Amino acid sequence: MAVDVTKLADSLNLDPEETVTLQALIDQAKELVKSSVNYSMSDEDLEAVPIFDSAVSALATGLYYDRTLENGFPKAARIMIVHLQGRLGGI
């Protein structure tokens, strides 16, 4: 499973024109979560863990509304990343 840009845009009530920007933020969020958890795992293995997609969605949403993450990672994303680190043997 992977984060679907259309579904995330719909859940955030965004205009369809925003999907290009949102997809770029999803890609960035995926890399950030992956590097925080276990970069040596394949995308397919990470995406098999449902909370991975939730963490990516939470971080992509945070990036959409605060592109510089001036206030840091969203709390929900941090909680899920810590959980993934414990479950998947990350840092």
XYZ file of N, CA, C and O in Angstrom:
364
model
N 0.836 -1.170 0.000
C 0.000 0.000 0.000
C 0.891 1.248 0.000
O 1.975 1.232 0.534
N 0.431 2.268 -0.598
C 1.167 3.538 -0.614
C 0.172 4.674 -0.425
O -1.023 4.501 -0.619
N 0.677 5.818 -0.055
C -0.186 6.979 0.140
C -0.688 7.435 -1.228
O 0.103 7.689 -2.133
N -1.990 7.532 -1.365
C -2.618 7.956 -2.613
C -2.835 9.469 -2.572
O -3.520 9.975 -1.688
N -2.251 10.164 -3.522
C -2.302 11.628 -3.526
C -3.730 12.145 -3.639
O -4.099 13.131 -2.991
N -4.552 11.487 -4.440
C -5.930 11.947 -4.614
C -6.721 11.799 -3.318
O -7.464 12.710 -2.925
N -6.554 10.665 -2.658
C -7.270 10.447 -1.392
C -6.813 11.440 -0.325
O -7.627 11.963 0.432
N -5.500 11.681 -0.246
C -5.004 12.631 0.744
C -5.503 14.041 0.425
O -5.928 14.767 1.327
N -5.485 14.412 -0.844
C -5.984 15.737 -1.239
C -7.463 15.878 -0.892
O -7.894 16.922 -0.393
N -8.233 14.825 -1.134
C -9.658 14.857 -0.786
C -9.860 14.990 0.714
O -10.706 15.748 1.174
N -9.055 14.260 1.489
C -9.219 14.321 2.946
C -8.840 15.694 3.497
O -9.353 16.106 4.534
N -7.956 16.400 2.792
C -7.553 17.741 3.210
C -8.412 18.819 2.554
O -8.189 20.007 2.777
N -9.361 18.373 1.723
C -10.264 19.292 1.019
C -9.493 20.278 0.136
O -9.772 21.477 0.123
N -8.506 19.746 -0.602
C -7.686 20.579 -1.478
C -8.213 20.546 -2.906
O -8.833 19.568 -3.326
N -7.924 21.589 -3.650
C -8.270 21.636 -5.058
C -7.426 20.622 -5.828
O -6.265 20.373 -5.465
N -7.968 20.051 -6.911
C -7.217 19.082 -7.708
C -5.879 19.606 -8.228
O -4.945 18.829 -8.422
N -5.778 20.937 -8.417
C -4.519 21.504 -8.908
C -3.374 21.329 -7.906
O -2.211 21.446 -8.274
N -3.709 21.078 -6.665
C -2.696 20.940 -5.615
C -2.052 19.556 -5.584
O -1.113 19.335 -4.816
N -2.535 18.622 -6.415
C -2.010 17.254 -6.329
C -0.537 17.151 -6.733
O 0.175 16.311 -6.202
N -0.080 17.997 -7.642
C 1.336 17.956 -8.033
C 2.208 18.334 -6.840
O 3.179 17.640 -6.515
N 1.843 19.413 -6.181
C 2.582 19.847 -4.991
C 2.483 18.807 -3.895
O 3.479 18.452 -3.262
N 1.268 18.287 -3.678
C 1.063 17.302 -2.619
C 1.851 16.026 -2.892
O 2.414 15.440 -1.967
N 1.940 15.598 -4.148
C 2.719 14.394 -4.469
C 4.197 14.600 -4.143
O 4.850 13.701 -3.602
N 4.721 15.770 -4.446
C 6.117 16.066 -4.105
C 6.324 16.018 -2.595
O 7.342 15.495 -2.119
N 5.357 16.524 -1.845
C 5.462 16.493 -0.379
C 5.325 15.075 0.161
O 6.000 14.709 1.133
N 4.493 14.261 -0.466
C 4.380 12.849 -0.076
C 5.718 12.149 -0.306
O 6.190 11.391 0.545
N 6.335 12.406 -1.447
C 7.640 11.801 -1.744
C 8.696 12.220 -0.723
O 9.489 11.394 -0.257
N 8.703 13.499 -0.356
C 9.649 13.986 0.660
C 9.361 13.345 2.009
O 10.291 12.906 2.708
N 8.090 13.284 2.373
C 7.704 12.696 3.659
C 8.091 11.223 3.715
O 8.587 10.736 4.738
N 7.896 10.518 2.621
C 8.248 9.095 2.565
C 9.743 8.900 2.813
O 10.147 8.034 3.591
N 10.564 9.712 2.180
C 12.006 9.613 2.378
C 12.408 9.964 3.811
O 13.278 9.326 4.398
N 11.780 10.988 4.368
C 12.081 11.378 5.748
C 11.703 10.279 6.738
O 12.475 9.955 7.644
N 10.517 9.701 6.560
C 10.082 8.628 7.463
C 10.979 7.411 7.285
O 11.442 6.812 8.258
N 11.245 7.059 6.045
C 12.099 5.889 5.766
C 13.477 6.060 6.385
O 13.995 5.143 7.030
N 14.076 7.225 6.231
C 15.413 7.429 6.788
C 15.389 7.518 8.306
O 16.393 7.266 8.957
N 14.243 7.843 8.878
C 14.116 7.884 10.334
C 13.886 6.507 10.927
O 14.139 6.288 12.112
N 13.395 5.582 10.120
C 13.000 4.268 10.634
C 14.034 3.199 10.297
O 14.636 2.611 11.185
N 14.214 2.925 9.013
C 15.135 1.863 8.603
C 15.346 1.994 7.103
O 14.613 1.408 6.319
N 16.361 2.747 6.706
C 16.561 3.059 5.297
C 16.935 1.843 4.461
O 16.765 1.835 3.250
N 17.423 0.784 5.098
C 17.828 -0.394 4.338
C 16.642 -1.265 3.926
O 16.794 -2.142 3.086
N 15.463 -1.020 4.488
C 14.282 -1.789 4.100
C 13.757 -1.300 2.756
O 13.859 -0.121 2.429
N 13.176 -2.220 2.000
C 12.595 -1.842 0.708
C 11.305 -1.052 0.939
O 10.664 -1.175 1.992
N 10.941 -0.278 -0.055
C 9.687 0.479 0.024
C 8.507 -0.466 0.210
O 7.589 -0.183 0.978
N 8.538 -1.602 -0.483
C 7.437 -2.555 -0.391
C 7.291 -3.100 1.027
O 6.176 -3.249 1.533
N 8.420 -3.400 1.681
C 8.360 -3.913 3.053
C 7.836 -2.852 4.018
O 7.040 -3.157 4.903
N 8.293 -1.617 3.844
C 7.809 -0.545 4.709
C 6.324 -0.277 4.485
O 5.562 -0.103 5.438
N 5.904 -0.265 3.236
C 4.513 0.028 2.924
C 3.573 -1.090 3.348
O 2.367 -0.901 3.432
N 4.124 -2.266 3.643
C 3.306 -3.375 4.147
C 2.877 -3.149 5.591
O 1.961 -3.798 6.078
N 3.539 -2.225 6.268
C 3.185 -1.877 7.644
C 2.231 -0.683 7.575
O 2.642 0.416 7.210
N 0.946 -0.876 7.912
C -0.047 0.193 7.725
C 0.321 1.525 8.378
O 0.028 2.583 7.823
N 0.977 1.500 9.511
C 1.298 2.752 10.200
C 2.346 3.568 9.420
O 2.446 4.774 9.603
N 3.100 2.923 8.531
C 4.059 3.656 7.703
C 3.328 4.669 6.828
O 3.694 5.840 6.769
N 2.272 4.222 6.151
C 1.497 5.138 5.310
C 0.862 6.246 6.147
O 0.783 7.395 5.707
N 0.427 5.902 7.342
C -0.162 6.922 8.217
C 0.872 7.965 8.606
O 0.568 9.162 8.644
N 2.091 7.530 8.886
C 3.162 8.463 9.239
C 3.496 9.362 8.049
O 3.692 10.571 8.206
N 3.557 8.772 6.858
C 3.842 9.551 5.644
C 2.730 10.573 5.408
O 2.998 11.744 5.113
N 1.481 10.156 5.565
C 0.357 11.075 5.376
C 0.397 12.219 6.382
O 0.181 13.386 6.026
N 0.672 11.884 7.640
C 0.729 12.917 8.682
C 1.849 13.914 8.403
O 1.666 15.127 8.540
N 3.006 13.409 7.992
C 4.129 14.296 7.716
C 3.884 15.112 6.448
O 4.192 16.309 6.411
N 3.315 14.497 5.414
C 3.008 15.233 4.180
C 2.003 16.347 4.464
O 2.126 17.458 3.934
N 1.029 16.067 5.307
C 0.061 17.087 5.694
C 0.762 18.226 6.430
O 0.511 19.408 6.161
N 1.652 17.867 7.362
C 2.417 18.887 8.077
C 3.255 19.730 7.141
O 3.326 20.953 7.278
N 3.880 19.084 6.160
C 4.683 19.812 5.184
C 3.828 20.717 4.305
O 4.266 21.796 3.903
N 2.614 20.287 4.010
C 1.735 21.110 3.171
C 1.410 22.434 3.868
O 1.447 23.489 3.251
N 1.098 22.345 5.142
C 0.683 23.542 5.872
C 1.844 24.322 6.486
O 1.681 25.474 6.860
N 3.009 23.694 6.603
C 4.186 24.349 7.195
C 5.415 23.827 6.456
O 6.113 22.936 6.929
N 5.660 24.367 5.262
C 6.684 23.829 4.349
C 8.073 23.749 4.971
O 8.871 22.905 4.603
N 8.385 24.621 5.897
C 9.716 24.610 6.499
C 9.768 23.800 7.786
O 10.836 23.663 8.379
N 8.624 23.278 8.201
C 8.513 22.574 9.483
C 9.105 23.408 10.611
O 9.840 22.916 11.464
N 8.774 24.692 10.569
C 9.275 25.631 11.577
C 8.981 25.153 12.993
O 9.767 25.360 13.913
N 7.856 24.477 13.156
C 7.475 23.968 14.473
C 7.872 22.516 14.674
O 7.410 21.864 15.606
N 8.717 21.984 13.796
C 9.162 20.597 13.898
C 8.175 19.637 13.265
O 7.180 20.030 12.680
N 8.495 18.350 13.395
C 7.609 17.321 12.863
C 6.277 17.386 13.606
O 6.254 17.619 14.820
N 5.173 17.123 12.920
C 3.894 17.043 13.625
C 3.956 15.939 14.692
O 4.592 14.903 14.487
N 3.302 16.168 15.799
C 3.341 15.215 16.910
C 2.874 13.822 16.478
O 3.481 12.821 16.859
N 1.825 13.752 15.683
C 1.321 12.448 15.228
C 2.390 11.700 14.430
O 2.576 10.487 14.610
N 3.104 12.405 13.572
C 4.156 11.770 12.782
C 5.286 11.291 13.687
O 5.815 10.190 13.508
N 5.653 12.085 14.676
C 6.721 11.681 15.613
C 6.333 10.425 16.372
O 7.156 9.513 16.541
N 5.099 10.359 16.845
C 4.637 9.187 17.589
C 4.711 7.941 16.709
O 5.197 6.887 17.140
N 4.250 8.052 15.472
C 4.263 6.895 14.570
C 5.681 6.493 14.188
O 5.989 5.306 14.088
N 6.566 7.452 14.001
C 7.960 7.128 13.672
C 8.620 6.392 14.825
O 9.323 5.397 14.612
N 8.404 6.834 16.041
C 8.970 6.140 17.207
C 8.437 4.710 17.272
O 9.183 3.759 17.525
N 7.153 4.546 17.028
C 6.561 3.207 17.024
C 7.218 2.344 15.945
O 7.567 1.188 16.187
N 7.376 2.909 14.746
C 8.009 2.162 13.653
C 9.458 1.820 13.971
O 9.930 0.727 13.639
N 10.186 2.735 14.602
C 11.572 2.455 14.985
C 11.626 1.244 15.926
O 12.472 0.364 15.767
N 10.739 1.217 16.894
C 10.705 0.084 17.818
C 10.312 -1.211 17.127
O 10.883 -2.263 17.399
N 9.359 -1.128 16.242
C 8.849 -2.336 15.574
C 9.801 -2.852 14.514
O 9.949 -4.068 14.343
N 10.464 -1.953 13.793
C 11.265 -2.352 12.640
C 12.771 -2.267 12.883
O 13.553 -2.398 11.957
N 13.159 -2.008 14.114
C 14.570 -2.014 14.445
C 15.329 -0.818 13.953
O 16.503 -0.922 13.621
N 14.690 0.319 13.908
C 15.363 1.528 13.463
C 16.253 2.110 14.542
O 16.534 1.495 15.560
N 16.665 3.332 14.318
C 17.593 4.036 15.189
C 17.081 4.098 16.606
O 15.966 4.378 16.879
